[in-house]
GROMACS .gro file of C-alpha atoms in nm:
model
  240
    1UNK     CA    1  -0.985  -0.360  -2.022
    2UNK     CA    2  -1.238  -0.155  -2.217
    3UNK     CA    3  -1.317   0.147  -2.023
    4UNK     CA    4  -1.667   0.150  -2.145
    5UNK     CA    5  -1.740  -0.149  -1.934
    6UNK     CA    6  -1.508  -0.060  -1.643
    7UNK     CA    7  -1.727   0.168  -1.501
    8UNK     CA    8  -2.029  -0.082  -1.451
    9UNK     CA    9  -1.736  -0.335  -1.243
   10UNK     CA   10  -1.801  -0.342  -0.881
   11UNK     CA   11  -1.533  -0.163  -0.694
   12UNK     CA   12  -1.334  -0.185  -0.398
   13UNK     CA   13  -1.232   0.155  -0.194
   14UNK     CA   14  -0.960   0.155   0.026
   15UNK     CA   15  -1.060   0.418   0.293
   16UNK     CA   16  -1.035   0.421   0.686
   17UNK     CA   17  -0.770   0.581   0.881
   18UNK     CA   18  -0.577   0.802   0.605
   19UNK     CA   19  -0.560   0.512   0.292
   20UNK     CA   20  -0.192   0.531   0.260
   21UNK     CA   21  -0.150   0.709   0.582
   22UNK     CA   22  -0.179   1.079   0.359
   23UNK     CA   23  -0.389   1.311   0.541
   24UNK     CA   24  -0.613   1.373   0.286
   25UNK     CA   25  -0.669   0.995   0.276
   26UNK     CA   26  -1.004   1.008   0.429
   27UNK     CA   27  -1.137   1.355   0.212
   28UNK     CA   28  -1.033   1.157  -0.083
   29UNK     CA   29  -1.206   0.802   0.022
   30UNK     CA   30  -1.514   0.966   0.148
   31UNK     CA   31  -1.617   1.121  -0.223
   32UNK     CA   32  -1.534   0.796  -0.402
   33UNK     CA   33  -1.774   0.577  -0.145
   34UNK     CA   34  -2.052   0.835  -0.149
   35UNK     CA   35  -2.008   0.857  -0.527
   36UNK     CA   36  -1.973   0.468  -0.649
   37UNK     CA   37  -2.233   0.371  -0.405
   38UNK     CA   38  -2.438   0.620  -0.566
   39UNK     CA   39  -2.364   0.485  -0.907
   40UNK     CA   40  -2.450   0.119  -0.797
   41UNK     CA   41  -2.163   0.027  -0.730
   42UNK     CA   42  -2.092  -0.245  -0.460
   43UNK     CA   43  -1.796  -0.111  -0.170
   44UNK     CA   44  -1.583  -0.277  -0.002
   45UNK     CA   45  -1.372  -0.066   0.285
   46UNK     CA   46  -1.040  -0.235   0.387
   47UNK     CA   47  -0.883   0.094   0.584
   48UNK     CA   48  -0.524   0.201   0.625
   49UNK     CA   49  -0.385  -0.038   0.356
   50UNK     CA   50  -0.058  -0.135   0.123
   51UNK     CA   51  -0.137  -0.113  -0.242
   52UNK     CA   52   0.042  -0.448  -0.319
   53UNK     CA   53  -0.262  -0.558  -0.063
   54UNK     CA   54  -0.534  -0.350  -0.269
   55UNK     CA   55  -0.416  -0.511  -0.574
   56UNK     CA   56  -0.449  -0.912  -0.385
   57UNK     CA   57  -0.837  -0.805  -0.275
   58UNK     CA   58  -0.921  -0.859  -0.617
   59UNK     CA   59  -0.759  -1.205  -0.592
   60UNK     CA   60  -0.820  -1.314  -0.242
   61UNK     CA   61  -1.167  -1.088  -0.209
   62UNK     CA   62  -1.265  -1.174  -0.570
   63UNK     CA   63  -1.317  -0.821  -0.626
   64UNK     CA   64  -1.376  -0.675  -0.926
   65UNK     CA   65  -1.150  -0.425  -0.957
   66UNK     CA   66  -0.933  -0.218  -0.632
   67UNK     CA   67  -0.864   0.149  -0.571
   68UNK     CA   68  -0.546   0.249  -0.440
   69UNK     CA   69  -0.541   0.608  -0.260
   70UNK     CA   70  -0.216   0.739  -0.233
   71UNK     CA   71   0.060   0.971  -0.427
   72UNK     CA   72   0.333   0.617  -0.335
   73UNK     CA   73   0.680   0.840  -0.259
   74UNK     CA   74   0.622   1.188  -0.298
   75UNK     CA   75   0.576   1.457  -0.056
   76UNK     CA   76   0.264   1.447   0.204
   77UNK     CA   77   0.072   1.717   0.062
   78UNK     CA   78  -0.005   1.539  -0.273
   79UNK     CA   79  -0.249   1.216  -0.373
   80UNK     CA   80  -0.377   1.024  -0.616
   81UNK     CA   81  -0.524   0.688  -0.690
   82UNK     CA   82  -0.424   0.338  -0.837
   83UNK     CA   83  -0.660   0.132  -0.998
   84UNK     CA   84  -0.641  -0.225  -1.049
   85UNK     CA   85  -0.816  -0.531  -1.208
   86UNK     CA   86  -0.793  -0.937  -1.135
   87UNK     CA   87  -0.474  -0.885  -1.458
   88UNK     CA   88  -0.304  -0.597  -1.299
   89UNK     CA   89  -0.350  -0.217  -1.283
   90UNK     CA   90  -0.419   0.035  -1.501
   91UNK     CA   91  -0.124   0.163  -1.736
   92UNK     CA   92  -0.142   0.542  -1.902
   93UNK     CA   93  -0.348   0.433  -2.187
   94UNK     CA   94  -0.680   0.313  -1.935
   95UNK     CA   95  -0.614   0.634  -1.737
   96UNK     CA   96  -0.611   0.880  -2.055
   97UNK     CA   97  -0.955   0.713  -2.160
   98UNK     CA   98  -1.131   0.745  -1.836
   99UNK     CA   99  -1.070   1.119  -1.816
  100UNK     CA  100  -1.147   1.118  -2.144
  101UNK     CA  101  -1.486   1.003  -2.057
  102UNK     CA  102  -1.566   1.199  -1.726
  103UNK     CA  103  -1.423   1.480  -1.990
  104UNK     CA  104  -1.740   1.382  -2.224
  105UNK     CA  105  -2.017   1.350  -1.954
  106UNK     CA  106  -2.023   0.995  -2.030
  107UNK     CA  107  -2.112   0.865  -1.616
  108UNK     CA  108  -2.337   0.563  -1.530
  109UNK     CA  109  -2.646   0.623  -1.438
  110UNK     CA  110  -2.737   0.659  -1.089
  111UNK     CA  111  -2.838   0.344  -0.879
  112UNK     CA  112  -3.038   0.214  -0.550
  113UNK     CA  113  -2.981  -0.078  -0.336
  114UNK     CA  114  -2.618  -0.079  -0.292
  115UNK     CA  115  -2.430  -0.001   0.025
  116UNK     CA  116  -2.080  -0.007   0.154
  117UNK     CA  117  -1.918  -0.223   0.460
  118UNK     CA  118  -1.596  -0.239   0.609
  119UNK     CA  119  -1.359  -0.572   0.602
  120UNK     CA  120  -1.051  -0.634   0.787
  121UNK     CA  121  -0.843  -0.740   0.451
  122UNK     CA  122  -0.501  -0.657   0.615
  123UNK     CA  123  -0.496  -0.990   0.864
  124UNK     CA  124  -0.589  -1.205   0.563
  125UNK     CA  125  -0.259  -1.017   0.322
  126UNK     CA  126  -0.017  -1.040   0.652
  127UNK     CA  127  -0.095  -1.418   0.675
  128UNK     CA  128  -0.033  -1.492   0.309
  129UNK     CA  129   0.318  -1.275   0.336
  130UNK     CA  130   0.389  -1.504   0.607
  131UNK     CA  131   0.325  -1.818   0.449
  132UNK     CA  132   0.609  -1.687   0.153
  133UNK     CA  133   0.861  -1.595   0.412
  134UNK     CA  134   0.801  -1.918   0.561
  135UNK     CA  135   0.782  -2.157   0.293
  136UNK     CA  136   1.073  -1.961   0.150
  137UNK     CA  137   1.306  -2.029   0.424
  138UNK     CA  138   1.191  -2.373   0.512
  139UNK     CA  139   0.859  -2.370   0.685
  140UNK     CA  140   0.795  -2.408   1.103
  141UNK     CA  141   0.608  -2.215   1.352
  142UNK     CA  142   0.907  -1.951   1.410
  143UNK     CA  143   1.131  -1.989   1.101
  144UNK     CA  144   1.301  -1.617   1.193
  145UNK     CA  145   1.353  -1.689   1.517
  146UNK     CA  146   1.734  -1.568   1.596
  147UNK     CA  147   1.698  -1.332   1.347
  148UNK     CA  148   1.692  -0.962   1.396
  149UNK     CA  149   1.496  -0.729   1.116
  150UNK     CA  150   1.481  -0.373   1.201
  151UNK     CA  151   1.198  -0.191   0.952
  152UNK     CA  152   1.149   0.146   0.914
  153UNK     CA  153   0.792   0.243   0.784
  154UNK     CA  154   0.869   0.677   0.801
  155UNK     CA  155   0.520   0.670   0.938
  156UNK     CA  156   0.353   0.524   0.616
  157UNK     CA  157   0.136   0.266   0.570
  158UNK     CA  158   0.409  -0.020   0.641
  159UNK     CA  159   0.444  -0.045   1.040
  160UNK     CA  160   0.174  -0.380   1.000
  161UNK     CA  161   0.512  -0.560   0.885
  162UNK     CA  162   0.656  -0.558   1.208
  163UNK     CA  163   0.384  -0.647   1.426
  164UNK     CA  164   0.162  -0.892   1.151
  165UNK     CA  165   0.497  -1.033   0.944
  166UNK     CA  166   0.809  -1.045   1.111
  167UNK     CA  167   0.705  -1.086   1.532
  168UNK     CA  168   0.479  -1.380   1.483
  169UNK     CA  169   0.734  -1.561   1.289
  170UNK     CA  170   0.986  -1.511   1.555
  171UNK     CA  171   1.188  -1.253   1.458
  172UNK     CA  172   1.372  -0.957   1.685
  173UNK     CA  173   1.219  -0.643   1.533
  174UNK     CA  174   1.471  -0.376   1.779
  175UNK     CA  175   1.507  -0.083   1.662
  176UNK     CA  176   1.238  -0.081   1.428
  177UNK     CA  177   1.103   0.294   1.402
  178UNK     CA  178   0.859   0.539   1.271
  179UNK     CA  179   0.610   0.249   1.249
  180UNK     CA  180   0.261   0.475   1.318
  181UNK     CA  181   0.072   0.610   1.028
  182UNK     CA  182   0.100   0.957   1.024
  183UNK     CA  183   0.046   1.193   0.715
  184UNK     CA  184   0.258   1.481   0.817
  185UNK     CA  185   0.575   1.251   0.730
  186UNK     CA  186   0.742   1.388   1.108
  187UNK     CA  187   1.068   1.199   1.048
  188UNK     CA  188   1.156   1.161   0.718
  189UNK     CA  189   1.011   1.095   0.358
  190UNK     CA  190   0.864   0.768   0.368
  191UNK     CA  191   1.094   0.714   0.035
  192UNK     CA  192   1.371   0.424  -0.023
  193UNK     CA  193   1.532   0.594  -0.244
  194UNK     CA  194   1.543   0.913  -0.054
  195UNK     CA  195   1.900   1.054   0.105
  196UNK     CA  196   1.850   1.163   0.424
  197UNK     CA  197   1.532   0.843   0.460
  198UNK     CA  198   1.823   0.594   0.417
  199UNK     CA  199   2.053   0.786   0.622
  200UNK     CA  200   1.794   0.683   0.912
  201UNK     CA  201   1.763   0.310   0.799
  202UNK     CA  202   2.162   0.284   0.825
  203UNK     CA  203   2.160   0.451   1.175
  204UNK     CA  204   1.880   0.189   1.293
  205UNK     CA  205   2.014  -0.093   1.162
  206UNK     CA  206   2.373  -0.046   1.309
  207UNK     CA  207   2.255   0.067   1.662
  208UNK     CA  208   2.020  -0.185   1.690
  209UNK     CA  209   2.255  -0.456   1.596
  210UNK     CA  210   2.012  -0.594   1.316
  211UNK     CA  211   2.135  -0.855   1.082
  212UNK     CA  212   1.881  -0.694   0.828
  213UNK     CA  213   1.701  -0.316   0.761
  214UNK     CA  214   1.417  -0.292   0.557
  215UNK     CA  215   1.277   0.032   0.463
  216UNK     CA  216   0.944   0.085   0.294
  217UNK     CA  217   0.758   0.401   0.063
  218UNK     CA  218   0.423   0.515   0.225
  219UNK     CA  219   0.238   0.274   0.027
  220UNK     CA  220   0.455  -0.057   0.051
  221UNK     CA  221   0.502  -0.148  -0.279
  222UNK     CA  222   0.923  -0.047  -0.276
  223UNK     CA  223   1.136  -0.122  -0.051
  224UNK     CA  224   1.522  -0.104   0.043
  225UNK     CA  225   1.761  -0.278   0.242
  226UNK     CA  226   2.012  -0.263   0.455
  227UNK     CA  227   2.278  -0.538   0.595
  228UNK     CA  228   2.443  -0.582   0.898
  229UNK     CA  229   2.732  -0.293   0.869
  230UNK     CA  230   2.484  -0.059   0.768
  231UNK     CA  231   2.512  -0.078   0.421
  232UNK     CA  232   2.258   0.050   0.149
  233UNK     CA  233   2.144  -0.217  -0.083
  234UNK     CA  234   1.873  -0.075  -0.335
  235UNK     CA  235   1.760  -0.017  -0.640
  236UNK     CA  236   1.959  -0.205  -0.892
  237UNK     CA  237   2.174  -0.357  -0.633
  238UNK     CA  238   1.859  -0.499  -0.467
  239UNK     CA  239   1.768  -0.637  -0.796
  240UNK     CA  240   2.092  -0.774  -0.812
   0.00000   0.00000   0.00000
């Protein structure tokens, strides 16, 4: 992507509730609608969202181009955003020449006629996850029914797996935990690979009885595991 003609794409914000579930979610997502509306640029809100999600509006939503707002896994007090086109996001390269552009002056012109509206994007990327986990394990109406998956979201943006994914294709979700949004992080770092965050998934999965933890960052794009004894499988073992 030249950045020269990234800024006249249409974008797509992700605001609402707290983007990523970050308190400063909304501060953040507020500025970039008033601003890119302003610019003439066409918005798109999809509220508290994943940014695997963000990145499928541009696919499913034929949008553009997506931002992300979020910091992923670290600490509640910081944020950032993730951009993304139809071919993927935005690698260090794209980044470096935007700032060097807002570093020149060099903005788009101001524009009228535009607005913003809200969609409900989240439904639409919960029913495509379930058609994967169903086709995957060999279709019907309740293909996980029998099975018990206990998730931990640490109070990201993740507790829609539970409720969207996993219940309507029959699955026990027990001891699933920490599955409101909330930016202060009350329980533990939303991180997978995170000490003491694991130490929680463990403890859930092996009161609960679960045949299978999952554990998500705030924004949903990692993940870890856990199996039926409690044990951790992530990062390269995952992979593995």
């Amino acid at each position: 992507c030249h950045v020269n003609t990234f800024y006249v794409l249409p974008f797509l914000v992700n605001n609402g509730i707290n983007s990523d579930s970050r308190l400063s979610g909304p501060h953040i997502a507020e500025i970039l609608e008033n601003v890119l509306v302003k610019k003439g640029f066409q918005i798109l809100i999809t509220g508290l969202s994943s940014t695997p999600a963000m990145f499928m509006t541009t696919i499913d939503l034929k949008t553009d181009a997506a931002i992300q707002i979020t910091a992923s896994h670290h600490p509640w007090n910081r944020n950032g955003l993730k951009f993304f086109l139809p071919t993927g996001g935005l690698e260090g390269s794209d980044i470096k020449e935007i700032l060097l552009l807002c570093q020149e002056g060099k903005f788009a012109p101001d524009e009228k006629g535009v607005s913003s509206k809200e969609v409900n994007y989240m439904d639409t990327y919960a029913a495509r996850l379930r058609k994967i986990i169903s086709d995957g394990v060999g279709g019907g109406e309740k293909p996980l029914e029998g099975f018990h998956a206990c998730v931990d979201a640490g109070n990201g943006a993740g507790g829609f797996y539970v409720e969207k994914v996993l219940k309507p294709l029959g699955a026990d979700t027990r001891g699933s935990q920490f599955l409101d949004p909330d930016g202060s992080f009350p329980n533990h770092i939303p991180n997978p690979e995170n000490k003491v965050a694991m130490e929680f998934a463990c403890r859930a999965v092996k009161e609960s009885g679960a045949d299978l933890g999952i554990i998500f960052d705030t924004d949903v794009d990692r993940a870890g595991c856990v199996d039926a004894s409690g044990r951790e499988i992530n990062r390269n073992r995952l992979v593995a």
